[in-house]
Short mmCIF file of C-alpha atoms in Angstrom, two decimals:
data_model
loop_
_atom_site.label_atom_id
_atom_site.label_comp_id
_atom_site.label_asym_id
_atom_site.label_seq_id
_atom_site.Cartn_x
_atom_site.Cartn_y
_atom_site.Cartn_z
CA UNK A 73 -8.32 -19.58 -0.63
CA UNK A 74 -12.09 -19.81 0.05
CA UNK A 75 -13.40 -23.30 0.62
CA UNK A 76 -16.66 -22.56 -1.21
CA UNK A 77 -15.53 -22.83 -4.81
CA UNK A 78 -17.83 -21.99 -7.71
CA UNK A 79 -17.08 -23.71 -10.98
CA UNK A 80 -18.04 -22.02 -14.24
CA UNK A 81 -16.04 -23.75 -16.96
CA UNK A 82 -17.72 -21.63 -19.63
CA UNK A 83 -15.89 -18.57 -18.31
CA UNK A 84 -12.45 -19.85 -19.34
CA UNK A 85 -10.91 -18.30 -22.46
CA UNK A 86 -10.87 -20.73 -25.37
CA UNK A 87 -7.78 -19.09 -26.87
CA UNK A 88 -5.27 -16.59 -25.43
CA UNK A 89 -6.25 -12.93 -25.82
CA UNK A 90 -3.73 -10.17 -26.62
CA UNK A 91 -2.96 -8.26 -23.44
CA UNK A 92 -4.09 -5.01 -25.09
CA UNK A 93 -7.57 -6.53 -25.42
CA UNK A 94 -7.69 -8.41 -22.12
CA UNK A 95 -9.76 -6.43 -19.54
CA UNK A 96 -7.72 -7.57 -16.55
CA UNK A 97 -4.39 -6.84 -18.25
CA UNK A 98 -5.56 -3.39 -19.39
CA UNK A 99 -6.78 -2.54 -15.89
CA UNK A 100 -3.61 -3.73 -14.16
CA UNK A 101 -1.34 -1.92 -16.62
CA UNK A 102 -2.65 1.42 -15.40
CA UNK A 103 -1.74 0.81 -11.75
CA UNK A 104 1.44 1.51 -9.84
CA UNK A 105 3.68 -1.47 -9.07
CA UNK A 106 2.43 -1.85 -5.50
CA UNK A 107 -1.25 -1.53 -6.39
CA UNK A 108 -0.75 -3.86 -9.36
CA UNK A 109 0.51 -6.65 -7.12
CA UNK A 110 -2.38 -6.21 -4.69
CA UNK A 111 -5.11 -6.09 -7.32
CA UNK A 112 -3.63 -8.88 -9.41
CA UNK A 113 -3.64 -11.07 -6.32
CA UNK A 114 -7.31 -10.17 -5.77
CA UNK A 115 -8.24 -10.91 -9.39
CA UNK A 116 -6.37 -14.21 -9.34
CA UNK A 117 -8.28 -15.20 -6.21
CA UNK A 118 -11.60 -14.38 -7.89
CA UNK A 119 -10.62 -16.26 -11.04
CA UNK A 120 -9.62 -19.33 -9.04
CA UNK A 121 -12.88 -19.06 -7.15
CA UNK A 122 -14.82 -19.19 -10.42
CA UNK A 123 -12.81 -22.05 -11.93
CA UNK A 124 -12.44 -24.47 -9.03
CA UNK A 125 -8.94 -23.21 -8.25
CA UNK A 126 -7.58 -24.03 -11.73
CA UNK A 127 -7.16 -20.74 -13.62
CA UNK A 128 -5.87 -17.23 -12.97
CA UNK A 129 -7.06 -13.76 -13.97
CA UNK A 130 -5.52 -13.83 -17.43
CA UNK A 131 -7.19 -17.16 -18.25
CA UNK A 132 -10.68 -15.91 -17.45
CA UNK A 133 -13.12 -14.37 -19.93
CA UNK A 134 -14.29 -11.52 -17.73
CA UNK A 135 -16.68 -10.25 -20.40
CA UNK A 136 -18.92 -13.26 -19.77
CA UNK A 137 -19.54 -12.40 -16.13
CA UNK A 138 -23.14 -11.58 -15.32
CA UNK A 139 -24.98 -10.58 -12.16
CA UNK A 140 -25.39 -14.19 -11.02
CA UNK A 141 -21.62 -14.58 -11.12
CA UNK A 142 -20.72 -11.35 -9.33
CA UNK A 143 -23.43 -11.87 -6.68
CA UNK A 144 -22.07 -15.36 -6.01
CA UNK A 145 -18.51 -14.00 -5.80
CA UNK A 146 -19.59 -11.40 -3.25
CA UNK A 147 -21.40 -13.98 -1.12
CA UNK A 148 -18.41 -16.33 -0.97
CA UNK A 149 -15.91 -13.54 -0.29
CA UNK A 150 -18.07 -12.22 2.56
CA UNK A 151 -17.84 -15.60 4.26
CA UNK A 152 -14.07 -15.79 3.96
CA UNK A 153 -12.55 -12.29 4.25
CA UNK A 154 -12.74 -9.15 6.34
CA UNK A 155 -15.04 -6.40 4.98
CA UNK A 156 -12.17 -4.16 3.87
CA UNK A 157 -10.55 -7.01 1.94
CA UNK A 158 -13.84 -7.96 0.29
CA UNK A 159 -14.46 -4.37 -0.80
CA UNK A 160 -10.96 -4.11 -2.25
CA UNK A 161 -11.50 -7.31 -4.23
CA UNK A 162 -14.92 -6.15 -5.42
CA UNK A 163 -13.35 -2.85 -6.51
CA UNK A 164 -10.87 -4.76 -8.67
CA UNK A 165 -13.72 -6.82 -10.10
CA UNK A 166 -15.76 -3.73 -10.99
CA UNK A 167 -12.77 -2.05 -12.63
CA UNK A 168 -12.05 -5.08 -14.82
CA UNK A 169 -15.68 -5.25 -15.90
CA UNK A 170 -15.52 -1.54 -16.73
CA UNK A 171 -12.54 -2.21 -18.98
CA UNK A 172 -14.46 -5.06 -20.62
CA UNK A 173 -17.27 -2.60 -21.36
CA UNK A 174 -14.84 0.04 -22.66
CA UNK A 175 -13.20 -2.52 -24.93
CA UNK A 176 -16.59 -3.31 -26.45
CA UNK A 177 -16.67 -6.81 -24.97
CA UNK A 178 -19.80 -6.26 -22.86
CA UNK A 179 -23.07 -4.54 -23.59
CA UNK A 180 -24.14 -1.58 -21.45
CA UNK A 181 -26.95 -3.62 -19.86
CA UNK A 182 -24.76 -6.63 -19.04
CA UNK A 183 -22.12 -4.35 -17.55
CA UNK A 184 -24.62 -2.33 -15.47
CA UNK A 185 -26.18 -5.46 -13.98
CA UNK A 186 -22.87 -7.23 -13.33
CA UNK A 187 -21.41 -4.33 -11.31
CA UNK A 188 -24.65 -3.75 -9.39
CA UNK A 189 -23.33 -5.38 -6.22
CA UNK A 190 -23.17 -3.56 -2.92
CA UNK A 191 -20.06 -2.98 -0.88
CA UNK A 192 -19.78 -4.92 2.35
CA UNK A 193 -20.42 -3.13 5.62
CA UNK A 194 -18.56 -3.74 8.82
CA UNK A 195 -15.34 -2.83 10.56
CA UNK A 196 -12.14 -4.81 10.26
CA UNK A 197 -9.54 -5.22 12.95
CA UNK A 198 -6.77 -2.67 12.65
CA UNK A 199 -3.85 -4.07 10.70
CA UNK A 200 -0.17 -3.72 11.40
CA UNK A 201 1.50 -2.40 14.52
CA UNK A 202 3.23 0.63 15.92
CA UNK A 203 7.01 0.76 15.86
CA UNK A 204 8.49 2.01 19.12
CA UNK A 205 11.16 4.70 19.11
CA UNK A 206 13.50 2.15 20.68
CA UNK A 207 12.88 -0.24 17.77
CA UNK A 208 13.66 2.43 15.18
CA UNK A 209 16.80 3.28 17.15
CA UNK A 210 17.80 -0.40 17.09
CA UNK A 211 17.34 -0.54 13.32
CA UNK A 212 19.45 2.57 12.81
CA UNK A 213 22.11 1.26 15.19
CA UNK A 214 22.29 -1.94 13.18
CA UNK A 215 22.84 0.11 10.01
CA UNK A 216 25.82 1.80 11.65
CA UNK A 217 27.50 -1.58 12.10
CA UNK A 218 28.01 -1.85 8.33
CA UNK A 219 31.47 -0.95 7.12
CA UNK A 220 30.38 0.41 3.73
CA UNK A 221 27.78 2.66 2.16
CA UNK A 222 25.02 0.07 2.44
CA UNK A 223 24.48 0.81 6.12
CA UNK A 224 24.44 4.56 5.51
CA UNK A 225 21.95 4.09 2.67
CA UNK A 226 19.73 1.84 4.79
CA UNK A 227 19.80 4.33 7.66
CA UNK A 228 18.65 7.09 5.30
CA UNK A 229 15.88 4.85 3.99
CA UNK A 230 14.64 4.01 7.48
CA UNK A 231 14.90 7.65 8.55
CA UNK A 232 12.77 8.79 5.59
CA UNK A 233 10.15 6.09 6.14
CA UNK A 234 9.85 6.77 9.86
CA UNK A 235 10.20 10.54 9.64
CA UNK A 236 7.92 11.31 6.72
CA UNK A 237 5.36 8.51 6.57
CA UNK A 238 5.99 8.00 2.85
CA UNK A 239 4.89 4.80 1.20
CA UNK A 240 7.80 2.63 0.08
CA UNK A 241 6.81 3.13 -3.58
CA UNK A 242 6.95 6.90 -3.01
CA UNK A 243 10.43 6.67 -1.46
CA UNK A 244 11.97 4.75 -4.36
CA UNK A 245 10.37 7.22 -6.81
CA UNK A 246 12.19 10.18 -5.23
CA UNK A 247 14.96 11.87 -7.19
CA UNK A 248 17.86 13.86 -5.79
CA UNK A 249 16.21 17.08 -6.98
CA UNK A 250 13.14 16.31 -4.88
CA UNK A 251 15.10 16.92 -1.69
CA UNK A 252 15.55 20.47 -0.46
CA UNK A 253 18.21 20.48 2.29
CA UNK A 254 17.42 24.12 3.18
CA UNK A 255 14.15 23.19 4.85
CA UNK A 256 14.37 19.38 4.92
CA UNK A 257 11.50 18.97 2.48
CA UNK A 258 10.78 16.22 -0.01
CA UNK A 259 8.66 16.80 -3.11
CA UNK A 260 6.51 13.73 -3.74
CA UNK A 261 5.58 13.79 -7.42
CA UNK A 262 4.36 10.22 -7.69
CA UNK A 263 2.06 9.79 -4.73
CA UNK A 264 -0.86 7.39 -4.72
CA UNK A 265 -3.31 8.38 -7.42
CA UNK A 266 -0.64 10.54 -9.09
CA UNK A 267 -1.04 13.25 -6.46
CA UNK A 268 1.71 15.73 -5.58
CA UNK A 269 2.54 16.78 -2.03
CA UNK A 270 5.39 18.18 0.05
CA UNK A 271 6.55 16.47 3.24
CA UNK A 272 9.16 17.56 5.76
CA UNK A 273 11.80 15.52 7.55
CA UNK A 274 12.62 15.90 11.25
CA UNK A 275 16.20 16.85 12.16
CA UNK A 276 17.38 13.28 12.75
CA UNK A 277 16.12 12.14 9.36
CA UNK A 278 17.79 15.13 7.66
CA UNK A 279 21.09 14.16 9.29
CA UNK A 280 20.76 10.55 8.12
CA UNK A 281 19.88 11.62 4.59
CA UNK A 282 22.74 14.12 4.42
CA UNK A 283 25.17 11.40 5.54
CA UNK A 284 23.95 9.22 2.68
CA UNK A 285 24.27 12.06 0.16
CA UNK A 286 27.90 12.51 1.16
CA UNK A 287 28.46 8.97 -0.15
CA UNK A 288 25.96 9.03 -3.00
CA UNK A 289 27.20 12.27 -4.53
CA UNK A 290 25.28 14.90 -6.46
CA UNK A 291 24.59 13.03 -9.69
CA UNK A 292 21.05 13.42 -10.96
CA UNK A 293 18.73 10.44 -10.56
CA UNK A 294 17.22 8.30 -7.84
CA UNK A 295 17.66 9.60 -4.29
CA UNK A 296 17.87 6.13 -2.73
CA UNK A 297 19.79 3.70 -4.94
CA UNK A 298 21.75 0.42 -4.90
CA UNK A 299 25.20 0.07 -3.35
CA UNK A 300 27.31 -2.76 -4.74
CA UNK A 301 30.20 -4.60 -3.15
CA UNK A 302 33.06 -2.36 -2.28
CA UNK A 303 30.72 0.54 -1.60
CA UNK A 304 30.15 1.44 -5.25
CA UNK A 305 26.97 3.49 -5.63
CA UNK A 306 24.89 2.91 -8.76
CA UNK A 307 22.48 5.72 -9.59
CA UNK A 308 19.61 3.42 -10.44
CA UNK A 309 16.08 3.28 -9.16
CA UNK A 310 15.33 0.56 -6.64
CA UNK A 311 12.06 -1.36 -6.52
CA UNK A 312 9.65 -1.19 -3.62
CA UNK A 313 10.23 -4.93 -3.16
CA UNK A 314 13.91 -4.19 -2.57
CA UNK A 315 12.83 -1.93 0.29
CA UNK A 316 10.90 -4.84 1.79
CA UNK A 317 13.96 -7.09 1.60
CA UNK A 318 16.21 -4.45 3.21
CA UNK A 319 13.82 -3.92 6.11
CA UNK A 320 13.35 -7.63 6.71
CA UNK A 321 17.12 -8.05 6.84
CA UNK A 322 17.54 -5.15 9.25
CA UNK A 323 14.73 -6.39 11.49
CA UNK A 324 16.34 -9.81 11.76
CA UNK A 325 19.87 -8.57 12.40
CA UNK A 326 18.76 -5.95 14.94
CA UNK A 327 16.42 -8.25 16.85
CA UNK A 328 13.34 -6.13 16.14
CA UNK A 329 10.08 -8.06 15.90
CA UNK A 330 8.79 -8.49 12.32
CA UNK A 331 7.01 -5.50 10.82
CA UNK A 332 5.89 -4.29 7.41
CA UNK A 333 7.15 -1.18 5.60
CA UNK A 334 3.67 0.27 6.00
CA UNK A 335 4.03 0.07 9.78
CA UNK A 336 6.37 3.06 9.55
CA UNK A 337 3.46 4.96 7.98
CA UNK A 338 1.03 3.77 10.65
CA UNK A 339 3.46 4.82 13.36
CA UNK A 340 4.08 8.21 11.74
CA UNK A 341 0.36 9.01 11.64
CA UNK A 342 -0.39 7.68 15.14
CA UNK A 343 2.54 9.53 16.70
CA UNK A 344 1.54 12.84 15.13
CA UNK A 345 -2.05 12.45 16.33
CA UNK A 346 -0.83 11.56 19.81
CA UNK A 347 1.37 14.67 19.78
CA UNK A 348 -1.78 16.75 19.24
CA UNK A 349 -1.36 17.58 15.55
CA UNK A 350 -4.78 18.15 13.99
CA UNK A 351 -6.04 15.38 11.73
CA UNK A 352 -6.32 17.67 8.69
CA UNK A 353 -2.60 18.51 8.81
CA UNK A 354 -1.71 14.85 9.35
CA UNK A 355 -3.89 13.80 6.40
CA UNK A 356 -2.10 16.31 4.16
CA UNK A 357 1.30 15.01 5.22
CA UNK A 358 0.13 11.44 4.65
CA UNK A 359 -1.33 12.25 1.23
CA UNK A 360 -4.87 11.29 2.16
CA UNK A 361 -7.64 13.17 0.36
CA UNK A 362 -10.09 12.29 3.14
CA UNK A 363 -9.16 12.79 6.83
CA UNK A 364 -11.37 9.81 7.64
CA UNK A 365 -8.76 7.61 5.93
CA UNK A 366 -6.09 9.07 8.20
CA UNK A 367 -8.10 8.24 11.29
CA UNK A 368 -8.21 4.58 10.24
CA UNK A 369 -4.42 4.50 10.64
CA UNK A 370 -4.65 5.58 14.27
CA UNK A 371 -3.19 2.70 16.29
CA UNK A 372 -2.77 4.59 19.54
CA UNK A 373 -3.42 2.36 22.55
CA UNK A 374 -6.46 2.62 24.78
CA UNK A 375 -4.43 4.58 27.32
CA UNK A 376 -4.51 7.57 24.95
CA UNK A 377 -8.29 7.59 24.99
CA UNK A 378 -8.39 7.09 28.76
CA UNK A 379 -6.04 10.03 29.29
CA UNK A 380 -8.05 12.19 26.90
CA UNK A 381 -11.29 11.96 28.88
CA UNK A 382 -9.47 12.97 32.06
CA UNK A 383 -9.25 16.43 30.51
CA UNK A 384 -13.00 16.78 31.02
CA UNK A 385 -14.56 18.11 34.22
CA UNK A 386 -17.68 16.50 35.63
CA UNK A 387 -18.82 18.73 38.55
CA UNK A 388 -20.01 16.04 40.91
CA UNK A 389 -19.84 16.91 44.61
CA UNK A 390 -20.20 13.42 46.09
#
């Protein structure tokens, strides 16, 4: 939490507002579960910043924010967070103010001035890490130690994440009908931003998924689903938080250093780029509309760049 707190007690709601009329609630309701958690955390941080760490996003009267407030928020955030984090938080702020305007809670002039704050320039250190092939193998080996369907299910989950680069929210949204065993493809209907794309699984991931389907059966519904005690499969949709818990458990029991679910995605992208796949193809597989976003995921070590320049010929006859 930033040390430089700004206290504006007049921004606190005098009485609770129905969620259908609350700008922050309306904005958050339109996001996916993963994005909702991220942006709600950002809005709560901004609200606490404005109220001396006392109130959250739903206690704040966002319609009262003016340029002096948003400019002060930007200044404090710049001093405390990396540029990418600041810009994400400012994006959430702008979107809430837009909802306040749409709900008729702000005038056009007040809204236009309040959102007239520039994004922050600067590069942030690359987040996350690459997962080695040996680490993925250790995770899958740990899954095989289970005596019931849980290990088979977890192996399929890890194989999909590592072999397709899907986001965890995209994996839990998959249905059985989205998998085409003939070509190992997965139809992603609920990608980020509601975008559709097709991804393909490598042979090892297809084998892991087929092994899981032999236990799961062919009932319609969620592709990856809960397994209860005794190996009973329940065709229910899991949450993306459940994926996090599963991976943390597998990392601990297999001795693999801590990692995030998104590190599978980072590794997928970096490995494809290192294998020489063009960035446009990789961006399509990753579901990025802009190849520049894909390049930000590139965590290849410096040795890759050093080896690349050795392909050049400098005709010096010293």
